[in-house]
Tab-separated table of C-alpha atoms and ligand atoms in Angstrom:
chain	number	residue	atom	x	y	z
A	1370	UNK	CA	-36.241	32.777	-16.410
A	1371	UNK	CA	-33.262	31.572	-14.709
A	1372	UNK	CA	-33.285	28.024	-14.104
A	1373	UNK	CA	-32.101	26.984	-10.640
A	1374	UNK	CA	-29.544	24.070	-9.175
A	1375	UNK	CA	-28.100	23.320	-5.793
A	1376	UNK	CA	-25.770	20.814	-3.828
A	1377	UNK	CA	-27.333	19.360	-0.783
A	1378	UNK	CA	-25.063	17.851	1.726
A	1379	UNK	CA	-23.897	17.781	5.257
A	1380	UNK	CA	-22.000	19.654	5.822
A	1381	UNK	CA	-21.576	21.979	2.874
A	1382	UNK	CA	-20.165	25.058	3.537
A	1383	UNK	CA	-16.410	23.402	2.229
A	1384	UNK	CA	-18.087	22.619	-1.006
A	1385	UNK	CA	-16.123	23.867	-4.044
A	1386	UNK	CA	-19.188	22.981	-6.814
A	1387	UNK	CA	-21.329	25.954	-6.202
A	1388	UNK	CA	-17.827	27.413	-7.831
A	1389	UNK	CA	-17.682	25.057	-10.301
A	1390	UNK	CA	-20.960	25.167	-11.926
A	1391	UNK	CA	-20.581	29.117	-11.462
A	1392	UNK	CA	-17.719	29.045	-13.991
A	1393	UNK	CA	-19.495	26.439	-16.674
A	1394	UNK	CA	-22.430	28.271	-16.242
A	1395	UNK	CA	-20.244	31.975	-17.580
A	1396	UNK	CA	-18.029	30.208	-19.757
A	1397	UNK	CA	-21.272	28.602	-22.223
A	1398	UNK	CA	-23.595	31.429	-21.016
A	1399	UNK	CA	-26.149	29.266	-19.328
A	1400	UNK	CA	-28.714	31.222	-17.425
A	1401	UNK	CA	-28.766	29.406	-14.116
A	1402	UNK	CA	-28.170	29.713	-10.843
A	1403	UNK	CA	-26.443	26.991	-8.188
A	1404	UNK	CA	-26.279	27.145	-4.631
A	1405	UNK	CA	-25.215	24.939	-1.633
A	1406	UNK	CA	-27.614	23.431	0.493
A	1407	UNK	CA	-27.314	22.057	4.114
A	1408	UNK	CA	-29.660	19.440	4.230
A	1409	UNK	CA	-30.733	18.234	7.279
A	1410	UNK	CA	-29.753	14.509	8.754
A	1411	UNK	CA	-33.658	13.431	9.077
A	1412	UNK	CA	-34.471	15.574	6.357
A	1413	UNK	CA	-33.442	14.804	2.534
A	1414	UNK	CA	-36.645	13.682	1.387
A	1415	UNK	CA	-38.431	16.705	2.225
A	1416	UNK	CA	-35.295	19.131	1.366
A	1417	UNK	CA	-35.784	17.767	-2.409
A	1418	UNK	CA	-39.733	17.884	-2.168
A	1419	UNK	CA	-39.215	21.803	-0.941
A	1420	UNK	CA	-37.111	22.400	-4.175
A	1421	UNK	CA	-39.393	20.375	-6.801
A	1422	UNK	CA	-41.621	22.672	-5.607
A	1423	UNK	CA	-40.010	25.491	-5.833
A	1424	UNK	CA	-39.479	24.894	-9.230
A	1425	UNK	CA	-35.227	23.512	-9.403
A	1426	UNK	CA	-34.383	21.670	-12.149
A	1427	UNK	CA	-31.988	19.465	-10.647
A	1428	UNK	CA	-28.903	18.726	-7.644
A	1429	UNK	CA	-26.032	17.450	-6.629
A	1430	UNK	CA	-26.069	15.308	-3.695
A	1431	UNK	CA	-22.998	14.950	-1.314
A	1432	UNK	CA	-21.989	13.267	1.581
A	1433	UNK	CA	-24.359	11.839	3.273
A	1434	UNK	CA	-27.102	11.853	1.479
A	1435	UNK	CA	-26.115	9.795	-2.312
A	1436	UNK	CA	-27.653	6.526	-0.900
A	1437	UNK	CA	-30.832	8.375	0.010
A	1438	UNK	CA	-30.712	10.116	-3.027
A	1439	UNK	CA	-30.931	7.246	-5.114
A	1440	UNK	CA	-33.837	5.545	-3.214
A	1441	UNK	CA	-35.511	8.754	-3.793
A	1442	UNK	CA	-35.132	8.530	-7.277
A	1443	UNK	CA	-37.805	7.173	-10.008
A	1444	UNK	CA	-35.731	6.844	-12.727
A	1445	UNK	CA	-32.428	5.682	-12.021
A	1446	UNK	CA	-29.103	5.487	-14.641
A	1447	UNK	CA	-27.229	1.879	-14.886
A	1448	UNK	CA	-24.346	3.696	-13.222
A	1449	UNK	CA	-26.528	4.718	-10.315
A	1450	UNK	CA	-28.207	1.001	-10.149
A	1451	UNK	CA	-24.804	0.096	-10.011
A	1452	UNK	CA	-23.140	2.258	-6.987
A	1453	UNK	CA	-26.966	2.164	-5.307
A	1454	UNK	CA	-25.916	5.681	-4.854
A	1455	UNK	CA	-26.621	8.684	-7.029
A	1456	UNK	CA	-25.002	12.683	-7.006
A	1457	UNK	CA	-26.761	13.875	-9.443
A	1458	UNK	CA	-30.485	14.235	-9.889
A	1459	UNK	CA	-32.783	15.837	-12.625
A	1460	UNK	CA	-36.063	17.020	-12.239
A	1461	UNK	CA	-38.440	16.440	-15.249
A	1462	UNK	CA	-41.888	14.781	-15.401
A	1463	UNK	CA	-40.166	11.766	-12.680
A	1464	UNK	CA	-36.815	12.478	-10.476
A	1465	UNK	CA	-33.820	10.985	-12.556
A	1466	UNK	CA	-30.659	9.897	-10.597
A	1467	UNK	CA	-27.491	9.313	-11.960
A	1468	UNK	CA	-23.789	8.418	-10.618
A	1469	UNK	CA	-21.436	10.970	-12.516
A	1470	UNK	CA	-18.217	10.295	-10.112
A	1471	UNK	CA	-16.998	7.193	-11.813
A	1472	UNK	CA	-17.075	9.124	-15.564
A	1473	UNK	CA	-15.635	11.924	-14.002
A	1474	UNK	CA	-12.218	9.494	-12.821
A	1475	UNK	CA	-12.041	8.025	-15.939
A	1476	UNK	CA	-11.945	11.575	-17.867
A	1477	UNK	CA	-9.369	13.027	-15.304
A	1478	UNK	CA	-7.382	9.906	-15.841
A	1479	UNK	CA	-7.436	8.983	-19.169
A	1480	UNK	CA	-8.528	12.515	-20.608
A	1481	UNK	CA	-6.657	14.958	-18.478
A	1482	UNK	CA	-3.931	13.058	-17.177
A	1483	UNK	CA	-3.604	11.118	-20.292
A	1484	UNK	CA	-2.659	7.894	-19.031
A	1485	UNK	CA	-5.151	5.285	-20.746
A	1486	UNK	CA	-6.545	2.836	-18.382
A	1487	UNK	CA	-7.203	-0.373	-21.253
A	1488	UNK	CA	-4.762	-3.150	-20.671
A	1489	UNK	CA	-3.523	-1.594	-17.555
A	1490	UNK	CA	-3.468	-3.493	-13.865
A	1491	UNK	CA	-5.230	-1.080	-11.415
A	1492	UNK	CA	-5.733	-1.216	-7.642
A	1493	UNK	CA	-8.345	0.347	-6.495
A	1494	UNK	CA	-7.522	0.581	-2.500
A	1495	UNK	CA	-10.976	1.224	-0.568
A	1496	UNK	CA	-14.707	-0.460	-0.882
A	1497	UNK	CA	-16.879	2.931	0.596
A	1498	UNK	CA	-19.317	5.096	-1.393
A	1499	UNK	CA	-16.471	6.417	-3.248
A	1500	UNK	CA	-14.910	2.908	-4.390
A	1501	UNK	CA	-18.322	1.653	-5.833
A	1502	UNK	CA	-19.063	4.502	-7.532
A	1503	UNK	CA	-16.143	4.413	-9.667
A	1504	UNK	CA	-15.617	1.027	-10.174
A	1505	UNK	CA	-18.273	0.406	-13.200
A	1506	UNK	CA	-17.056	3.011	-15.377
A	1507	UNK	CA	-13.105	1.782	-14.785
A	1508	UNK	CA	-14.506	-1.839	-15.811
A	1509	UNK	CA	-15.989	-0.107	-18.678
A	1510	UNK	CA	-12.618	1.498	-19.500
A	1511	UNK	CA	-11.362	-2.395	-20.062
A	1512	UNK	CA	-8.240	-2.651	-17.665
A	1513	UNK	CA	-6.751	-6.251	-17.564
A	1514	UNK	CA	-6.157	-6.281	-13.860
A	1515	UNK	CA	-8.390	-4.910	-11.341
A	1516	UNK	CA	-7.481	-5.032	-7.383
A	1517	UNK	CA	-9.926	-4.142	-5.157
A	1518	UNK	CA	-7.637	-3.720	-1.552
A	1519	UNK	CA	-9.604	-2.869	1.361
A	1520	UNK	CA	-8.806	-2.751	5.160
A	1521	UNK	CA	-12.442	-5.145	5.644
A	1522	UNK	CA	-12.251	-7.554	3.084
A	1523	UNK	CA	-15.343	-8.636	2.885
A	1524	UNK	CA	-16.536	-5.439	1.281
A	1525	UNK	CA	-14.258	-5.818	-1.045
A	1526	UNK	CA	-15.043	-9.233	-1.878
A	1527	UNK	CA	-18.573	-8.293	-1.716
A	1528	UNK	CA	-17.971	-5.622	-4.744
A	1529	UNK	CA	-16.015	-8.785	-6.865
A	1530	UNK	CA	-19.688	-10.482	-6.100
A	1531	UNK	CA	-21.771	-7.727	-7.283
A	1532	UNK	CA	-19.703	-7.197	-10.725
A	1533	UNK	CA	-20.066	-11.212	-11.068
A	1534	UNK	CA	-23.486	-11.231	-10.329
A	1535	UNK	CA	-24.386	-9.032	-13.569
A	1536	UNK	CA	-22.611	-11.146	-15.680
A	1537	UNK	CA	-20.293	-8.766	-17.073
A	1538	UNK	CA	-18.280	-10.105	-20.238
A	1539	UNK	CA	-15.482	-7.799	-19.388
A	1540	UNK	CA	-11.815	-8.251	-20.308
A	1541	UNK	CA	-10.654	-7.461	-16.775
A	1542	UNK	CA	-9.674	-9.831	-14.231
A	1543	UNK	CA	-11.433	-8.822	-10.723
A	1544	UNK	CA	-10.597	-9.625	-7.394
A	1545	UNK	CA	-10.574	-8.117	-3.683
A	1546	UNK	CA	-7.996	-8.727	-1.093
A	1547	UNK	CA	-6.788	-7.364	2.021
A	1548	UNK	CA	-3.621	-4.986	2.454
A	1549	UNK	CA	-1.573	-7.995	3.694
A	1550	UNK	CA	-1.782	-9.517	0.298
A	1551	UNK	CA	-0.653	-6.708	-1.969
A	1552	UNK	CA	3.295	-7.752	-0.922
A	1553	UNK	CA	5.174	-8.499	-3.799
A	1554	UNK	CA	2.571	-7.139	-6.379
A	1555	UNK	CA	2.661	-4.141	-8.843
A	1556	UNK	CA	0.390	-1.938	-10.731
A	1557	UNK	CA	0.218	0.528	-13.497
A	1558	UNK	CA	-2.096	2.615	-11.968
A	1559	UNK	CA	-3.216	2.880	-7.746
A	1560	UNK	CA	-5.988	4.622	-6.812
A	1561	UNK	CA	-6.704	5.499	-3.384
A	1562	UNK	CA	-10.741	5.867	-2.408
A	1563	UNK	CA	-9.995	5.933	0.808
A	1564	UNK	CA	-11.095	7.994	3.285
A	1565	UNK	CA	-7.557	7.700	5.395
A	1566	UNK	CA	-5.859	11.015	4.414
A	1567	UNK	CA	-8.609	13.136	5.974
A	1568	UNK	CA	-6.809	11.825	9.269
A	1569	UNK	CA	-3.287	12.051	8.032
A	1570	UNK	CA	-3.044	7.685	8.488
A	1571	UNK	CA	-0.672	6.316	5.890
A	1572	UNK	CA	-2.122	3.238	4.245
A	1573	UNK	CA	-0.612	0.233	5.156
A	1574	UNK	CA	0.885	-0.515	1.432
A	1575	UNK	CA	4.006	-1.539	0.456
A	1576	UNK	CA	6.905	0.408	-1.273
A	1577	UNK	CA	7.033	-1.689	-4.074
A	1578	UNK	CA	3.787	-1.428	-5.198
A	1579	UNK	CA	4.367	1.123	-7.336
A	1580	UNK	CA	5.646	-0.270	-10.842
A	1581	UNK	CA	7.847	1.527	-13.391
A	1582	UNK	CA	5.221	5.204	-14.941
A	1583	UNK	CA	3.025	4.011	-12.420
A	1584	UNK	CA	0.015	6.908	-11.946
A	1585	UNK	CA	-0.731	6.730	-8.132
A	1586	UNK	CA	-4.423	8.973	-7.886
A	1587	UNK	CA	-5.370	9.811	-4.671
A	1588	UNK	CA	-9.557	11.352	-4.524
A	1589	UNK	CA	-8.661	13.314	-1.582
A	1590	UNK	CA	-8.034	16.886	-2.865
A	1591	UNK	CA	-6.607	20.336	-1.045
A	1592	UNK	CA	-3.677	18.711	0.638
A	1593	UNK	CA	-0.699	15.939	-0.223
A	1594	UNK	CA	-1.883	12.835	1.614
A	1595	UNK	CA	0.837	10.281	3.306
A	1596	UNK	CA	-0.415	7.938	0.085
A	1597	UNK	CA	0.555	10.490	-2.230
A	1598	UNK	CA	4.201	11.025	-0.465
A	1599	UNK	CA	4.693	7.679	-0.121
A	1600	UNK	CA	3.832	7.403	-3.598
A	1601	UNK	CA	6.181	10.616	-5.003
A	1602	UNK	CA	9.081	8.680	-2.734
A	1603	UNK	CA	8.683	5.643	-4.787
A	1604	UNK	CA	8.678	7.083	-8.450
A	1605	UNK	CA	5.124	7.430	-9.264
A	1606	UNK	CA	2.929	10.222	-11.409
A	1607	UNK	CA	1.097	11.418	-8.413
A	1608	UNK	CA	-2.544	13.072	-8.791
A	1609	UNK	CA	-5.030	14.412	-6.218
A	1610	UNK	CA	-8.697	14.165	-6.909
A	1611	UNK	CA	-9.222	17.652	-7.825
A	1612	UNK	CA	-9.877	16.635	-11.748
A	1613	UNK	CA	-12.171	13.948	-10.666
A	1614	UNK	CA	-14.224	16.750	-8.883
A	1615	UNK	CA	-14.459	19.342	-11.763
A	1616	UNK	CA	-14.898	16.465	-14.103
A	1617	UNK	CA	-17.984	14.354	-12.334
A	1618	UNK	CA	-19.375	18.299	-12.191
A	1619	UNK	CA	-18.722	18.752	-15.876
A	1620	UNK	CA	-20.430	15.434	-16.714
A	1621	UNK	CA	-23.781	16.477	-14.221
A	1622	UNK	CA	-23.772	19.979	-15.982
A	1623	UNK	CA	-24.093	18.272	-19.311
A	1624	UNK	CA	-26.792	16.236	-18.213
A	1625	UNK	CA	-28.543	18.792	-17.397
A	1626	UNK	CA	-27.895	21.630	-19.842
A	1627	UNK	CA	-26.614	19.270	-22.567
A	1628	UNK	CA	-23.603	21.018	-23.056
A	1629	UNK	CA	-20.200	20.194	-22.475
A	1630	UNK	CA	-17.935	22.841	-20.368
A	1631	UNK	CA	-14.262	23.436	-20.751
A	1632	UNK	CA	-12.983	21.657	-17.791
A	1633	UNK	CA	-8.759	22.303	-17.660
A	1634	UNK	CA	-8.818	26.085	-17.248
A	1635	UNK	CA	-11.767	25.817	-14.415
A	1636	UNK	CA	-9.934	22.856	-12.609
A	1637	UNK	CA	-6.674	25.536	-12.540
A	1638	UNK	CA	-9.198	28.112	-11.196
A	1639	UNK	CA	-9.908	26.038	-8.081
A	1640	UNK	CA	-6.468	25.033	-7.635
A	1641	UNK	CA	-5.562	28.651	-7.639
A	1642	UNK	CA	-8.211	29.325	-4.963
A	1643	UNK	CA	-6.223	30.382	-1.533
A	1644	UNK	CA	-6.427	27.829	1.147
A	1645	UNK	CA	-8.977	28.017	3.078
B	623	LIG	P1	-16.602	5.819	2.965
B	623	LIG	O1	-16.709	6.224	4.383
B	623	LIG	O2	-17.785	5.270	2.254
B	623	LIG	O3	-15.432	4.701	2.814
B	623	LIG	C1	-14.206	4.875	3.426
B	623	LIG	C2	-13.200	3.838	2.926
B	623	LIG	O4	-11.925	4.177	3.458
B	623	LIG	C3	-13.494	2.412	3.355
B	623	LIG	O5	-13.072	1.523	2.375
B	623	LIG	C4	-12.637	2.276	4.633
B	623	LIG	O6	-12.250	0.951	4.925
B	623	LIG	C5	-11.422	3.066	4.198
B	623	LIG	N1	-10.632	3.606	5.321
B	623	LIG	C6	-10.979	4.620	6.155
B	623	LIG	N2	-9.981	4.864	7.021
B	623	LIG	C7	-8.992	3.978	6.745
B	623	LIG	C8	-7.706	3.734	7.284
B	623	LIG	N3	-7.228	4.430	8.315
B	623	LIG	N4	-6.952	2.760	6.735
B	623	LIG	C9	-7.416	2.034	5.693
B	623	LIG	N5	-8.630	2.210	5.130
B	623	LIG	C10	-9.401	3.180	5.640
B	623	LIG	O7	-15.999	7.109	2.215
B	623	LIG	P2	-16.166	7.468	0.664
B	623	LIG	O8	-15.942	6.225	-0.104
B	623	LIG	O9	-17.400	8.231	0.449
B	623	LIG	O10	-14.945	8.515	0.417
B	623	LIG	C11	-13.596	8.099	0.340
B	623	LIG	C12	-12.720	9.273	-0.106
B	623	LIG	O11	-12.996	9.643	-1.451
B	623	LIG	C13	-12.910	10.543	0.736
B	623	LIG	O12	-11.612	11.047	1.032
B	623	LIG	C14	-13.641	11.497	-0.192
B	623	LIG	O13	-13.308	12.838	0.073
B	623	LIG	C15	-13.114	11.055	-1.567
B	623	LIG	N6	-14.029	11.379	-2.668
B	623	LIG	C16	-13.591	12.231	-3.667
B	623	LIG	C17	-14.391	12.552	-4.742
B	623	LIG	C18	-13.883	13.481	-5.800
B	623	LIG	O14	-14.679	13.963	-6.631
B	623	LIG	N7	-12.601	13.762	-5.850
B	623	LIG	C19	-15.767	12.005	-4.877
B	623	LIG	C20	-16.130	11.111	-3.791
B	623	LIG	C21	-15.287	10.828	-2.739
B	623	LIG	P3	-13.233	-0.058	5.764
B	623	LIG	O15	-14.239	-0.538	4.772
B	623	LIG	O16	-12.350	-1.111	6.249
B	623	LIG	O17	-13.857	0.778	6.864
């Protein structure tokens, strides 16, 4: 019997992982089936209960609905506990949430983009949903500098709090700031969680910030943000979060099929896609 999937979100019809898990599910000949689902606002609990019953095996969850999803959950990973979000949930005897978006930066990064993140100084601009969710598994990746930059500081500081409150022995030096105080700094590697390019706003960074092979990754994806010009016109390795998307799909898929896909040629299928 075909076993089936879904994304739930709001909205949905832009979402590219109904494609995605389409072409793992061909390329390692997984009988399944994945569709998008728009959830409603007031309505995620009973969306999921619909398609326990139903008999799914397991979704995605996308904006807004990962905090829900992970209060929903039974059985949450340490990743999830960790962003208090979750994107990916399994349905067995209890509902299992996990965070995959996190892995899947790390793999684009480090796997994809080949740029290893140990030893490196990273600023991680942004302290949303996005931000938290990837900040354990760059930790785990053991950079020696990590900037959290965020227009509110407090959530940033608040982040620095929660990584200190679990005691982490980790290599990496932590700390959140403001834009105003990333002036005369410089880092290997800039990532922008953000959610400014959906408006066209250029972050209010500084030129310099970008030091000598510097990888500037912006998680936005289908169009060149002002970070990522601003970022070509100073030098750096600029990537869009396309990779990160394929790859945080790649790492749910295995969770749930236990198999690995091929991820380069299906993150060059999507990029191929015409605009829409
Ligand atoms: P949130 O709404 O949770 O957080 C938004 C963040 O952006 C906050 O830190 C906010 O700062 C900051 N921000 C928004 N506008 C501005 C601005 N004009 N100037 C400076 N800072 C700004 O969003 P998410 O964290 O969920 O998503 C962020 C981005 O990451 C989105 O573009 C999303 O598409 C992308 N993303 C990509 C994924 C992928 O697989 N490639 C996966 C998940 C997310 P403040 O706290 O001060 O309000």
């Amino acid at each position: 019997m075909t076993d089936l999937y879904a994304v739930i979100g709001h909205p949905i019809a832009h979402s590219k992982s109904p494609l995605i898990h389409e072409a793992f599910a061909k390329q390692t000949n997984q009988d399944m089936r994945y569709e998008p689902i728009l959830g409603p606002l007031d309505g995620f609990e009973a969306t999921v209960h619909d398609l326990i019953a139903k008999g799914y095996k397991g979704v995605n969850v996308t904006v807004p609905f990962k905090f829900e999803a992970f209060k929903f959950a039974k059985q949450p990973s340490k990743r999830a506990i960790f962003a208090g979000a979750a994107n990916t949930l399994s349905f067995a005897d209890e509902v299992r949430a996990d965070n995959t978006d996190g892995a899947g930066l790390v793999r684009d990064i480090e796997g994809n983009l080949k740029v290893s993140i140990a030893a490196k100084s990273i600023l991680l601009i942004g302290a949303g949903g996005a931000a938290e969710g990837v900040l354990q598994p760059l930790l785990e990746a053991k950079p020696k500098l990590l900037v959290i930059a965020n227009r509110t500081l407090e959530k940033a500081q608040d982040m620095v709090k929660k990584v200190e409150r679990q005691k982490s022995d980790s290599p990496t030096t932590l700390t959140g700031c403001t834009f105003a105080d990333l002036q005369s700094q410089q880092f290997d590697i800039v990532i922008n969680a953000t959610s400014a390019g959906l408006t066209e706003t250029a972050l209010p960074i500084p030129n310099s910030l970008f030091a000598k092979n510097c990888l500037a990754y912006d998680m936005m994806y289908g169009r060149e943000t002002p970070f990522m010009q601003q970022a070509r016109q100073n030098g750096a390795q600029v990537a869009d979060g396309l990779g990160m998307l394929v790859e945080q799909a790649a790492e749910a898929f295995y969770i749930w099929r236990g198999v690995r896909p091929e991820t380069r040629t299906v993150i060059q299928q999507i990029r191929n896609l015409p605009k829409a």
